[in-house]
Amino acid sequence: MSAALVGQPIARLDGPAKVTGSARYAAEFNQSGQAYAVVVGSTIGRGRITGIDADTVTGLPGVIAVISHLNAPRLDYGPHKGPIDPAVGERLHVLQDDQVHFYGQPVAVVVAEALDDAERAAAALHVSYSASEPVVDPNDPRARSIIPGSTARPGSRIQADKARGDADGAWASAPVKIDATYSIARDNHNPMEPHATVAVWNGGRLTLWSKTQFVVNEQAEIAAIFGIPLEHVQVICPFIGGAFGTSLRTWPHVTLAAIAARTVQRPVKLVLSRRQMFHTTGHRPRTVQRVALGATRDGKLTSVIHEGTGETSRYEQFVEALTSISSYLYSCPNVRTRYRLVPLDTGTPTYMRGPGEASGVFAIECAMDELAHALGMDPVELRRRTEPQIDEGEGRPFSSRSLIQCLDFGAERFGWARRNPKPRSMHDGRLLIGWGVASATYPAIQSPASARVRLLADGTAEVEAAASDMGPGTTTSMTQVAADALGLPLRKVRFSLGRSDFPRAPPHGGSQTMASVGSAIRAACIAAQDEAAGNGGRLPVEASASTARDPELARTFSMHAFGAVFVEVAVDPDLGIVRVRRAVGAYGVGRVVNPRLAASQCIGGMVGGVGMALMERTVLDLRDGRPVNAHMADYLVPVNLDIPAFEAHLVEEEDPHVNPLGAKGLGEIALTGVAPAIANAVFHATGKRLRELPIRIEDLLTE
Ligand code: MOS
C-alpha cells in the first residue's frame, strides 16, 4: 500500500465545480412543477394562536395552500428516534397545536406558484394571538437555573458537577488567586448557504434535497415523524455552503417542506430567509462562567473552580461541554466544575463550531492570563508550569498531547520573546499594541461509521459513505485516503457522499469525520482488495466495512487535540476600535491528511474566533424575544479587511492510539482559543480586562 497521497497538499477536487457554479446546493435542485413554500413565524414570544385568517390570502395570485395547525396532518412526534439526540425534552412539534414557545416559531406555511406570490401571501397572512410575557433574558429574576438532565445519562461526556480534591479550600488558602466572571453573547451561525429543502413525494416515498450535515439523521427523523419506513425517505446533499453546526439537527423547516409537498401533491421548495435563520435553526447559547484559580507563587495551580451556565429553551435542554476542559487542560490537584442551564422562552440552541469548548476555553484562558498577570509571570511560562503528565480528570495518559510544542512553535513564529509584558507598553504611533496568547483544545472523537468500495474492471474505484462536506474538503481528503489504501492514483478514485442510502456515517460535526469515515473508507478499501485477491483478481468486486473506536484504546487513553493561538491587536485609544493585526495558530492534531485543506480549515476557524471575540452578537428584544439584528447589516462577521495576516501551522504529531489513521480532526479546535487570545491581547494593549464577548467599542471607551 503506497502512502503517496495522504499528507499531500492536494487542491480541492471539487474546486472547479464550486467556482464554476456547477456544484449544486440544496436550493438549486429544482423540480418540474415545483411550488414554493414560505414559513410564517410567530410575532409573539409566548402564548397561543387564537385565529388564522387564511381566507384573506387564499384568493391572492398564485396561492395554492395555507397550512397551519388547523389543517396540517397530525404527525407522529414520539420520542426522538434518530441517531442524534442532543437534548432532553420534546422537540418542536411543528404545526401540531396552538402553542407558541418563542418568537419566530413557524405557525403557518404558505405554498404558491412562485416565490414572490408565496412571500406576498405569507406577509399578508393575519394570525391572532393571546400573548403572555416571555422570559428571554437569563438575568431576568423569573429565570431559574436547572441541573441538565442528560448529564446524568450513563457515558455522558458532559457532567453537571465534577470534583477532585478540595478546590474551595485550596482556593481560600492560595497565595495568589483570581476570581472572575465571563459572559458570551448569543451567536448565530450565519453560513453563506441558507437552510433549504426541496421535497418531492412519489406515492409513499419522499425525496429531500436538503441542506444537512447528517443525511441519515434527517432520513430517520422525517421517516419517524411521517410514520413511513426509513428506506422510503431519501436525503440528498452533495454540497454544503458552510454550516458550523446549524445543519446537524433536522429543524422544523424540513418537516414543513415535506408537509407542504404532501398537501399540494407537488414538489415544493422551501428556503429560509436570512432573518428566519435567526429563529428556528439554533444558535450558540449565551453563557456566563465564573472561574476562580489559585496558585503558588511559582505558578503551580492549586485550585480550579469553573462554574458555567448556558441558556436553553423551555421545551428542550441543550447541553454542551462548557466546563469539561477544566478537568484535563492543566495540572491541578483540586478542581471543581459545575454546569447549569437556564430555560428561556426562545428556540433551542445548538452546536456551533467548537460547541462548549470554545466558550469554556474563553473563560479558562482569560483566567489563566489574569493569573499570569497576578503572578508577574509570562503567560506561556505559566502554561509550561501547569502542563500535566496525564489527564488528571480521567487518570489516564493522553494518546498524544502537543500543547507545549504548539506554544513553543507559535511563540517562535510570532516573535513572542519581543513582548514587553507591561500593559500599555507597546505602541505603533498613537495606537496601543497588545499581544495575547491562549491554548486551544477539543476532544478527538471517533464514532461508528461505514463505507462501501467498488473496484471496477477499468481499474477505477468508487467509494461511498453517507458523510457530508460542509467545506473542510472532506470529498478531497477521503479520496486521498481511499487512493492510498487502494494503491491507485487520485484520478482513478471517485468518492461520493451526501446520500442517505450510502453506508452510514456519523454527523459531520465534532471534528470526527476524518477519524470516523476515513477509518471506515480505509477498512473498506482493504476489504475490497482482499476480496479481489481472493477471487483471483476478477473485477468488479464490492466490499463494505464498518469501523469504530477500539474500546480498549478508548479506556486506556484520553484523546484530545491541543493548540496555541498568538494574536496581535491594535487599539485606537480615542475611538476604542480593536483591529486584529496578525494571528498565529499552531495545532497538534495527529496526522494531517491534506495540509493545504487543513490550514485553510484552521484559518477559517480562526476567522470565526475573531467574529466571536469582536463582532458576533444576536440581540433579543426583551419584550418578545425577537432577534433585532437578524440580518447581515447588523449581525457583524469578519470580512477580508478584518483578517490581514493569519497563519495556521500543524505541528508534527504522531498518535499511534487515536485511530488507525492517526488523525484527530481539526475543525473545531481552530476556533477555540482565538477569542481569549484576542481578549488577552486587548488587556495587554490597554490594561483593561474585558470579560464579555463580543468586546465592543463602548467597552473600551467607558471606565
Ligand atoms: Mo460542528 S458545531 O460539530 O458542526
XYZ file of C-alpha atoms and ligand atoms in Angstrom:
707
model
C 0.000 0.000 0.000
C 1.522 3.280 -1.042
C 1.329 6.297 1.199
C 1.928 8.829 -1.502
C -1.222 10.895 -1.224
C -2.043 11.178 2.458
C -0.078 14.187 3.649
C -0.046 15.887 0.247
C -1.441 19.422 -0.202
C -3.845 18.379 -2.975
C -6.127 21.171 -4.246
C -9.847 20.627 -3.743
C -11.116 18.107 -6.286
C -14.495 19.855 -6.294
C -12.948 23.317 -6.521
C -13.667 23.747 -10.249
C -17.302 22.687 -9.743
C -17.648 25.203 -6.939
C -16.105 28.157 -8.717
C -17.905 27.498 -11.998
C -21.254 27.087 -10.272
C -21.874 23.543 -11.455
C -21.852 22.306 -7.849
C -25.489 22.184 -6.806
C -26.625 23.157 -3.357
C -29.951 22.192 -1.773
C -31.968 25.144 -3.084
C -30.704 24.536 -6.616
C -32.334 21.140 -7.095
C -35.339 22.489 -8.944
C -38.038 20.014 -9.919
C -40.569 20.367 -12.672
C -43.943 21.552 -11.431
C -42.355 22.829 -8.270
C -44.248 25.112 -5.909
C -42.716 27.447 -3.351
C -43.291 27.436 0.380
C -42.683 30.336 2.739
C -42.745 29.973 6.515
C -44.838 32.329 8.616
C -43.252 32.842 12.007
C -44.893 33.839 15.253
C -44.799 37.541 16.083
C -45.220 36.937 19.796
C -42.706 35.433 22.196
C -45.056 33.168 24.082
C -48.736 32.341 24.128
C -51.427 30.827 21.979
C -52.668 31.179 18.420
C -56.324 32.274 18.528
C -57.004 32.610 14.824
C -55.503 32.262 11.361
C -57.260 34.271 8.684
C -56.342 32.039 5.759
C -59.316 33.168 3.665
C -57.838 36.615 3.082
C -54.775 35.189 1.356
C -56.088 32.109 -0.416
C -57.512 34.409 -3.111
C -54.215 36.168 -3.717
C -52.398 35.467 -7.009
C -50.698 32.102 -7.189
C -51.575 30.921 -3.701
C -52.151 27.153 -3.552
C -52.398 26.420 0.155
C -52.173 27.901 3.615
C -51.191 25.230 6.103
C -51.333 25.707 9.847
C -52.150 23.646 12.936
C -55.791 23.978 11.885
C -55.331 21.815 8.794
C -51.845 20.246 8.936
C -51.562 16.467 9.086
C -51.089 15.015 12.578
C -47.515 13.802 12.754
C -46.004 11.044 14.819
C -43.824 13.062 17.174
C -42.827 10.350 19.574
C -39.584 10.220 21.450
C -36.711 11.180 19.175
C -35.823 8.115 17.112
C -32.922 9.462 15.103
C -29.317 8.689 15.926
C -28.601 12.210 17.177
C -30.299 13.223 20.380
C -28.673 16.393 21.564
C -31.284 17.497 24.014
C -33.558 16.200 26.715
C -37.158 17.176 26.158
C -39.638 17.396 23.318
C -38.529 18.890 20.049
C -40.837 21.384 18.482
C -43.989 19.680 17.183
C -44.414 21.865 14.175
C -47.997 22.905 13.273
C -49.455 20.400 15.715
C -51.132 22.739 18.210
C -51.854 26.368 19.031
C -48.948 26.837 21.425
C -46.265 29.452 20.771
C -42.979 28.804 22.544
C -40.787 31.527 21.063
C -40.678 34.411 18.610
C -40.365 33.239 15.021
C -41.714 29.738 15.686
C -43.392 28.530 12.495
C -47.152 28.962 12.839
C -48.087 28.505 9.175
C -46.625 27.811 5.788
C -47.911 29.359 2.576
C -47.486 27.497 -0.715
C -47.732 29.295 -4.052
C -46.850 29.015 -7.719
C -43.961 31.446 -7.478
C -41.678 32.572 -4.696
C -42.884 36.159 -4.709
C -46.513 35.000 -4.606
C -45.718 32.923 -1.550
C -43.774 35.728 0.107
C -46.538 38.245 -0.501
C -49.203 35.922 0.880
C -47.070 34.975 3.886
C -46.614 38.654 4.698
C -50.342 39.281 4.348
C -51.484 36.327 6.452
C -53.093 37.620 9.612
C -52.535 35.492 12.698
C -54.070 36.497 16.009
C -52.648 35.514 19.339
C -53.261 35.502 23.008
C -49.826 36.585 24.174
C -48.216 36.197 27.537
C -44.972 37.708 28.700
C -41.933 35.646 27.715
C -38.752 35.351 29.753
C -35.878 35.725 27.317
C -33.144 37.252 29.465
C -31.007 34.868 31.536
C -30.680 37.673 34.098
C -34.438 38.074 34.420
C -35.348 37.382 38.076
C -38.024 34.973 36.818
C -35.381 32.818 35.074
C -34.280 29.782 37.072
C -31.256 27.595 36.560
C -31.633 23.825 36.486
C -29.355 20.792 36.515
C -29.198 19.492 32.936
C -30.960 16.139 32.866
C -28.934 14.430 30.159
C -25.707 14.873 32.131
C -26.914 12.065 34.356
C -27.050 9.623 31.422
C -24.517 6.807 31.646
C -21.495 7.529 29.490
C -22.314 11.203 29.034
C -19.195 13.187 28.205
C -20.804 16.177 29.879
C -21.222 16.208 33.632
C -23.190 18.709 35.696
C -20.837 18.508 38.653
C -17.352 17.107 38.827
C -14.727 17.433 41.541
C -11.379 16.177 42.698
C -9.603 17.307 45.865
C -10.896 20.338 47.740
C -10.998 23.185 45.252
C -12.745 25.678 47.536
C -10.433 25.031 50.471
C -7.359 25.244 48.255
C -8.590 28.463 46.705
C -9.170 30.049 50.111
C -5.593 29.365 51.152
C -3.910 30.018 47.788
C -1.069 32.570 47.927
C -2.091 34.015 44.547
C -5.632 33.877 43.239
C -8.138 35.315 40.854
C -11.919 35.042 40.680
C -13.700 36.423 37.652
C -16.928 36.083 35.700
C -17.025 35.877 31.906
C -20.005 36.112 29.628
C -20.535 35.372 25.964
C -23.328 36.680 23.761
C -25.723 34.565 21.738
C -24.181 33.937 18.326
C -25.890 32.684 15.202
C -24.050 30.519 12.673
C -24.784 32.553 9.563
C -23.282 30.294 6.917
C -23.403 31.652 3.389
C -25.824 28.988 2.219
C -29.292 29.335 3.698
C -31.207 26.369 5.040
C -33.153 24.893 2.155
C -35.171 21.810 1.338
C -36.758 20.633 -1.893
C -39.322 17.943 -1.062
C -40.846 15.501 -3.557
C -43.353 12.763 -2.738
C -43.739 9.883 -5.098
C -46.521 7.726 -3.712
C -45.462 6.976 -0.176
C -41.828 7.748 -0.896
C -40.177 11.040 -0.129
C -37.015 12.552 -1.598
C -35.452 15.537 0.126
C -32.727 17.629 -1.438
C -31.843 19.285 1.777
C -29.002 21.136 3.409
C -27.815 18.863 6.188
C -24.607 17.828 7.926
C -26.201 14.492 8.737
C -28.197 12.886 5.914
C -29.006 9.656 7.770
C -30.334 11.560 10.756
C -32.569 13.670 8.562
C -33.815 10.490 6.940
C -34.532 8.889 10.334
C -36.205 11.965 11.754
C -38.505 12.560 8.794
C -39.360 8.858 8.398
C -40.308 8.708 12.088
C -42.417 11.862 12.051
C -44.309 10.809 8.940
C -44.589 7.210 10.072
C -43.024 5.715 6.939
C -40.257 3.151 6.556
C -36.748 4.508 6.710
C -35.916 3.322 3.211
C -38.841 5.298 1.810
C -37.044 8.538 2.618
C -34.017 9.581 0.597
C -31.987 12.615 1.662
C -29.512 14.074 -0.821
C -26.929 16.748 -0.038
C -23.791 16.698 -2.185
C -22.531 20.174 -1.198
C -22.880 22.469 1.774
C -22.124 26.169 1.709
C -20.929 26.343 5.311
C -22.927 25.236 8.321
C -20.801 25.280 11.501
C -23.311 23.085 13.341
C -26.580 24.709 12.307
C -27.385 21.823 9.950
C -26.695 18.960 12.363
C -30.295 18.728 13.521
C -33.343 18.416 11.349
C -35.130 21.679 12.082
C -38.847 22.359 11.520
C -38.450 23.791 8.014
C -37.548 20.345 6.662
C -40.749 18.906 8.098
C -42.683 21.887 6.736
C -41.336 21.314 3.225
C -42.434 17.676 3.402
C -45.868 18.632 4.783
C -46.298 21.234 2.062
C -45.311 18.876 -0.746
C -47.701 16.237 0.538
C -50.536 18.734 0.947
C -50.287 20.234 -2.534
C -49.202 16.987 -4.211
C -46.339 18.725 -5.973
C -42.635 19.200 -5.463
C -42.091 22.058 -3.037
C -39.052 24.216 -2.443
C -38.618 25.897 0.923
C -35.706 28.241 1.612
C -35.362 30.097 4.895
C -34.689 33.795 4.733
C -31.618 35.171 6.475
C -33.936 36.607 9.118
C -35.609 33.228 9.686
C -32.191 31.651 10.207
C -32.097 33.582 13.500
C -35.331 31.960 14.687
C -35.528 28.201 14.305
C -32.138 26.820 13.410
C -30.235 27.075 16.681
C -27.556 29.371 17.988
C -24.549 29.343 20.269
C -26.149 29.707 23.689
C -25.402 32.710 25.852
C -23.165 31.637 28.720
C -21.981 33.052 31.997
C -18.952 31.451 33.600
C -17.190 32.014 36.880
C -13.569 30.892 37.056
C -11.562 31.003 40.254
C -7.911 29.962 40.094
C -5.489 29.580 42.963
C -1.730 29.160 42.521
C 1.579 29.043 44.306
C 3.932 31.971 43.729
C 5.979 29.853 41.338
C 2.989 29.244 39.115
C 1.617 25.846 40.107
C -2.154 25.667 40.114
C -3.614 24.679 43.483
C -7.272 25.275 42.673
C -9.508 25.446 39.619
C -13.178 26.306 40.107
C -15.233 26.570 36.938
C -18.964 27.225 37.105
C -20.855 27.775 33.899
C -24.456 28.375 32.947
C -25.849 28.209 29.439
C -29.237 29.190 28.105
C -31.647 26.669 26.637
C -35.265 26.648 25.529
C -38.131 25.721 27.797
C -39.071 22.677 25.722
C -35.587 21.156 25.365
C -32.368 21.068 27.338
C -29.427 21.668 25.049
C -26.138 20.707 26.695
C -22.565 21.288 25.598
C -19.130 20.711 27.119
C -18.896 24.128 28.750
C -16.841 23.184 31.803
C -15.370 19.829 30.684
C -11.955 21.201 29.670
C -11.123 22.279 33.200
C -10.570 18.743 34.352
C -7.786 17.985 31.869
C -6.287 21.136 30.390
C -3.833 21.869 33.218
C -2.298 20.100 36.175
C -4.089 20.838 39.434
C -4.925 18.613 42.407
C -8.120 20.467 43.337
C -10.710 21.005 40.626
C -14.430 21.615 40.861
C -16.732 22.212 37.903
C -20.436 22.921 37.814
C -22.717 23.230 34.784
C -26.265 24.529 34.778
C -28.914 25.568 32.273
C -31.380 28.442 32.263
C -34.531 27.598 30.283
C -35.954 30.594 28.445
C -38.777 31.300 26.008
C -36.528 31.027 22.961
C -35.745 28.391 20.373
C -33.378 25.606 21.395
C -29.677 26.449 20.999
C -27.427 24.057 19.169
C -23.826 23.149 18.480
C -21.848 25.988 16.952
C -18.236 25.440 15.936
C -16.248 24.289 18.956
C -19.504 23.902 20.895
C -18.927 24.147 24.637
C -15.167 24.083 24.402
C -14.970 27.401 22.530
C -16.941 29.095 25.303
C -15.237 27.222 28.132
C -11.758 27.870 26.738
C -12.561 31.588 26.585
C -13.196 31.702 30.327
C -10.315 29.456 31.377
C -7.739 31.035 29.074
C -8.655 34.583 30.083
C -8.472 33.469 33.717
C -5.029 31.955 33.106
C -3.939 35.289 31.644
C -5.293 37.107 34.687
C -3.415 34.684 36.912
C -0.198 35.132 34.928
C -0.553 38.883 35.369
C -1.192 38.489 39.117
C 1.904 36.274 39.349
C 4.011 38.637 37.272
C 4.758 35.662 35.037
C 4.799 35.273 31.276
C 1.551 33.545 30.251
C 3.386 30.968 28.102
C 5.637 30.174 31.043
C 2.601 29.724 33.309
C 1.246 27.109 30.936
C 4.595 25.382 30.877
C 4.480 25.120 34.667
C 0.941 23.778 34.689
C 1.486 21.156 31.990
C 0.109 17.838 33.240
C 1.765 14.455 32.734
C -1.578 12.715 32.272
C -5.252 13.630 32.003
C -5.718 14.186 35.723
C -9.504 14.223 35.423
C -9.657 10.758 33.898
C -6.481 9.467 35.494
C -5.140 8.173 32.157
C -2.403 9.171 29.776
C -3.101 11.276 26.727
C -2.895 9.363 23.459
C -0.693 12.314 22.483
C -0.515 15.918 23.598
C 1.470 18.677 21.918
C 0.370 21.774 23.791
C 3.885 22.802 24.774
C 5.190 22.136 21.254
C 2.381 24.329 19.891
C 3.158 27.095 22.385
C 6.866 26.924 21.538
C 6.334 26.794 17.794
C 3.731 29.551 17.836
C 5.799 31.779 20.137
C 8.766 31.416 17.802
C 6.762 32.195 14.660
C 5.044 35.108 16.356
C 8.158 36.618 17.924
C 6.684 36.392 21.420
C 10.108 36.872 23.050
C 9.996 40.531 21.982
C 6.858 41.180 24.026
C 7.099 43.754 26.769
C 4.918 42.182 29.473
C 3.711 45.510 30.834
C 0.204 46.508 29.684
C 0.013 49.723 27.604
C 3.749 49.491 26.971
C 3.725 48.726 23.232
C 2.733 51.308 20.643
C 2.558 51.992 16.959
C 2.226 55.734 16.675
C -0.847 56.637 18.660
C -2.221 53.093 18.570
C -1.862 50.752 21.526
C -0.438 47.353 20.591
C -1.276 44.203 22.517
C -0.027 40.647 22.237
C -2.089 37.835 23.674
C -1.894 34.072 23.843
C -4.299 31.268 24.666
C -4.393 27.496 24.499
C -6.859 25.639 22.325
C -8.309 22.193 22.807
C -11.022 19.890 21.539
C -11.674 16.173 22.025
C -10.572 13.718 19.330
C -13.853 11.973 18.641
C -14.407 8.848 16.568
C -17.858 7.355 16.030
C -19.025 4.200 14.264
C -19.011 4.666 10.503
C -19.319 2.571 7.351
C -18.155 2.807 3.771
C -18.504 0.872 0.523
C -15.929 0.376 -2.194
C -16.342 -0.987 -5.739
C -13.281 -1.920 -7.735
C -14.270 -1.734 -11.379
C -12.891 -3.611 -14.365
C -11.481 -0.409 -15.888
C -9.092 -0.078 -12.961
C -11.020 2.689 -11.223
C -12.716 2.593 -7.849
C -15.960 4.017 -6.500
C -16.144 4.821 -2.812
C -19.318 5.797 -0.964
C -20.281 6.926 2.521
C -23.220 8.930 3.853
C -20.867 11.656 5.001
C -21.148 15.377 4.350
C -18.710 18.088 3.350
C -19.620 21.497 4.725
C -16.392 22.994 3.442
C -13.339 21.377 5.065
C -12.629 19.412 1.911
C -13.916 16.014 3.010
C -14.545 14.938 -0.570
C -10.893 15.537 -1.405
C -9.298 14.164 1.755
C -11.385 10.980 1.663
C -10.347 10.424 -1.932
C -6.715 10.686 -0.800
C -7.299 8.129 1.964
C -9.026 5.736 -0.439
C -6.465 6.132 -3.217
C -3.619 5.397 -0.837
C -5.373 2.390 0.648
C -6.047 1.047 -2.848
C -2.658 1.999 -4.262
C -4.367 3.973 -7.021
C -3.701 7.440 -8.390
C -6.157 10.081 -7.275
C -7.882 10.353 -10.652
C -8.854 6.673 -10.556
C -10.892 7.062 -7.384
C -14.358 8.607 -7.247
C -15.634 9.322 -3.773
C -19.300 10.199 -3.253
C -21.050 11.399 -0.123
C -24.263 13.138 0.879
C -26.875 10.429 0.242
C -28.821 8.677 2.973
C -28.766 5.362 1.068
C -24.982 5.261 1.282
C -23.345 3.405 4.193
C -23.999 5.172 7.469
C -21.753 7.929 8.730
C -21.871 9.957 11.936
C -22.748 13.656 11.924
C -20.369 15.885 10.010
C -19.574 17.681 13.219
C -17.470 17.367 16.302
C -14.353 17.224 14.099
C -14.820 13.495 13.755
C -15.357 12.955 10.041
C -11.792 12.038 9.121
C -11.314 9.819 12.171
C -14.662 8.090 11.662
C -15.407 7.995 7.935
C -11.737 7.981 6.970
C -11.181 4.872 9.079
C -14.199 3.160 7.517
C -13.060 4.019 4.000
C -9.600 2.700 4.672
C -11.054 -0.544 6.056
C -13.453 -0.917 3.120
C -10.615 -0.403 0.627
C -8.573 -3.093 2.321
C -11.607 -5.412 2.336
C -12.197 -4.804 -1.376
C -8.588 -5.621 -2.181
C -8.796 -8.794 -0.104
C -11.942 -9.706 -1.946
C -10.281 -9.163 -5.327
C -7.225 -11.127 -4.228
C -9.459 -13.953 -3.006
C -11.226 -14.387 -6.328
C -8.066 -14.234 -8.374
C -8.374 -10.545 -9.141
C -11.601 -10.754 -11.147
C -13.340 -7.365 -11.198
C -15.658 -5.813 -10.353
C -15.751 -6.517 -6.649
C -17.599 -4.678 -3.954
C -16.858 -4.582 -0.246
C -18.107 -2.675 2.759
C -16.653 -2.095 6.180
C -17.726 -0.594 9.461
C -15.324 0.792 11.996
C -15.490 2.229 15.481
C -13.034 3.319 18.094
C -11.162 0.453 19.701
C -12.828 0.279 23.141
C -9.636 -0.884 24.791
C -7.711 2.128 23.490
C -10.599 4.391 24.448
C -10.454 3.068 28.011
C -6.694 3.409 28.165
C -6.147 6.867 26.724
C -7.531 10.356 26.948
C -7.840 11.668 23.393
C -7.775 15.373 22.657
C -6.230 17.805 20.232
C -4.317 20.793 21.570
C -3.097 24.040 20.118
C -1.928 27.560 20.857
C -3.007 30.885 19.421
C -0.996 34.113 19.398
C -2.630 37.379 18.417
C -1.580 40.979 17.912
C -4.193 43.693 18.230
C -4.010 47.424 17.678
C -6.402 49.513 19.758
C -7.248 53.086 18.967
C -7.199 54.716 22.422
C -9.542 57.519 21.392
C -12.061 55.582 19.333
C -11.970 52.201 21.080
C -11.587 50.375 17.781
C -9.845 46.993 18.047
C -8.140 45.563 14.983
C -6.556 42.147 14.890
C -3.314 42.712 13.005
C -1.981 39.218 12.849
C -2.531 35.817 14.362
C -0.508 32.638 14.531
C -2.215 29.364 15.375
C -0.279 26.163 15.983
C -2.141 22.892 16.329
C -1.257 19.329 17.200
C -3.962 17.251 15.594
C -2.223 13.996 14.777
C -1.745 13.066 11.164
C -2.790 15.686 8.652
C -4.254 14.111 5.528
C -4.135 17.289 3.462
C -2.071 20.163 4.868
C -3.439 22.665 2.368
C -7.060 21.989 3.264
C -6.168 21.668 6.939
C -4.516 25.092 7.035
C -7.485 26.546 5.191
C -9.841 24.930 7.672
C -7.802 26.249 10.605
C -7.734 29.777 9.234
C -11.496 29.562 8.725
C -11.868 28.597 12.370
C -9.602 31.441 13.441
C -11.748 33.869 11.454
C -14.777 32.521 13.319
C -12.898 33.210 16.536
C -12.399 36.840 15.531
C -16.138 37.107 14.988
C -16.851 35.590 18.389
C -14.343 37.917 20.065
C -15.145 41.244 18.456
C -18.322 41.196 16.397
C -20.924 38.492 16.659
C -23.863 39.096 18.960
C -27.532 38.345 18.448
C -29.553 40.889 20.394
C -33.038 39.987 21.575
C -35.855 42.418 22.199
C -36.678 41.686 25.825
C -40.391 42.242 25.252
C -40.867 39.329 22.884
C -37.510 37.646 22.260
C -37.320 38.934 18.696
C -33.753 38.924 17.375
C -33.474 42.613 16.482
C -30.325 42.377 14.375
C -31.378 39.367 12.321
C -29.632 40.411 9.127
C -26.093 40.724 7.843
C -26.063 44.514 8.100
C -26.334 44.478 11.889
C -25.095 40.996 12.763
C -21.408 41.585 12.203
C -18.988 38.974 10.932
C -15.356 39.469 9.915
C -14.658 40.423 6.312
C -11.381 40.301 4.413
C -10.167 43.609 5.812
C -10.577 42.239 9.341
C -8.205 39.357 8.630
C -4.884 40.806 7.490
C -2.237 38.175 8.307
C -3.303 34.836 9.675
C -1.091 31.757 9.822
C -2.110 28.255 10.802
C 0.594 25.679 11.459
C 0.210 21.997 12.117
C 2.969 20.693 14.342
C 4.317 17.206 13.787
C 2.392 14.814 15.961
C 2.312 11.069 15.727
C -0.555 9.468 17.611
C -0.490 5.676 17.368
C -3.569 5.242 19.577
C -6.274 7.604 18.434
C -7.321 5.613 15.330
C -5.607 3.711 12.500
C -5.209 6.924 10.502
C -3.674 8.756 13.445
C -5.901 11.752 12.643
C -7.519 13.741 15.436
C -9.637 16.177 13.462
C -9.236 19.925 13.368
C -12.477 21.711 12.529
C -13.456 22.823 15.995
C -10.134 23.346 17.725
C -9.228 26.109 15.293
C -11.979 28.334 16.677
C -11.288 27.609 20.343
C -8.537 29.757 21.791
C -8.865 32.665 19.386
C -11.341 34.738 21.401
C -9.353 34.546 24.668
C -6.094 35.295 22.820
C -7.755 38.456 21.484
C -9.227 39.428 24.860
C -5.826 38.889 26.457
C -4.186 40.988 23.742
C -6.712 43.761 24.366
C -5.775 43.679 28.060
C -2.108 43.832 27.151
C -2.729 46.758 24.835
C -4.960 48.778 27.143
C -4.644 47.470 30.700
C -8.389 46.957 30.585
C -9.693 43.478 31.342
C -12.854 42.861 29.359
C -14.723 39.724 30.280
C -17.706 39.917 27.987
C -17.858 38.851 24.345
C -18.001 40.392 21.924
C -15.610 43.128 23.010
C -17.154 46.339 21.757
C -16.021 49.888 21.211
C -18.182 51.140 24.052
C -16.498 48.707 26.453
C -13.165 50.331 25.690
C -14.420 53.893 25.846
C -16.106 53.635 29.236
C -14.227 53.464 32.519
Mo -19.660 21.316 14.353
S -20.517 22.583 15.713
O -19.773 19.927 15.356
O -20.742 21.291 13.057
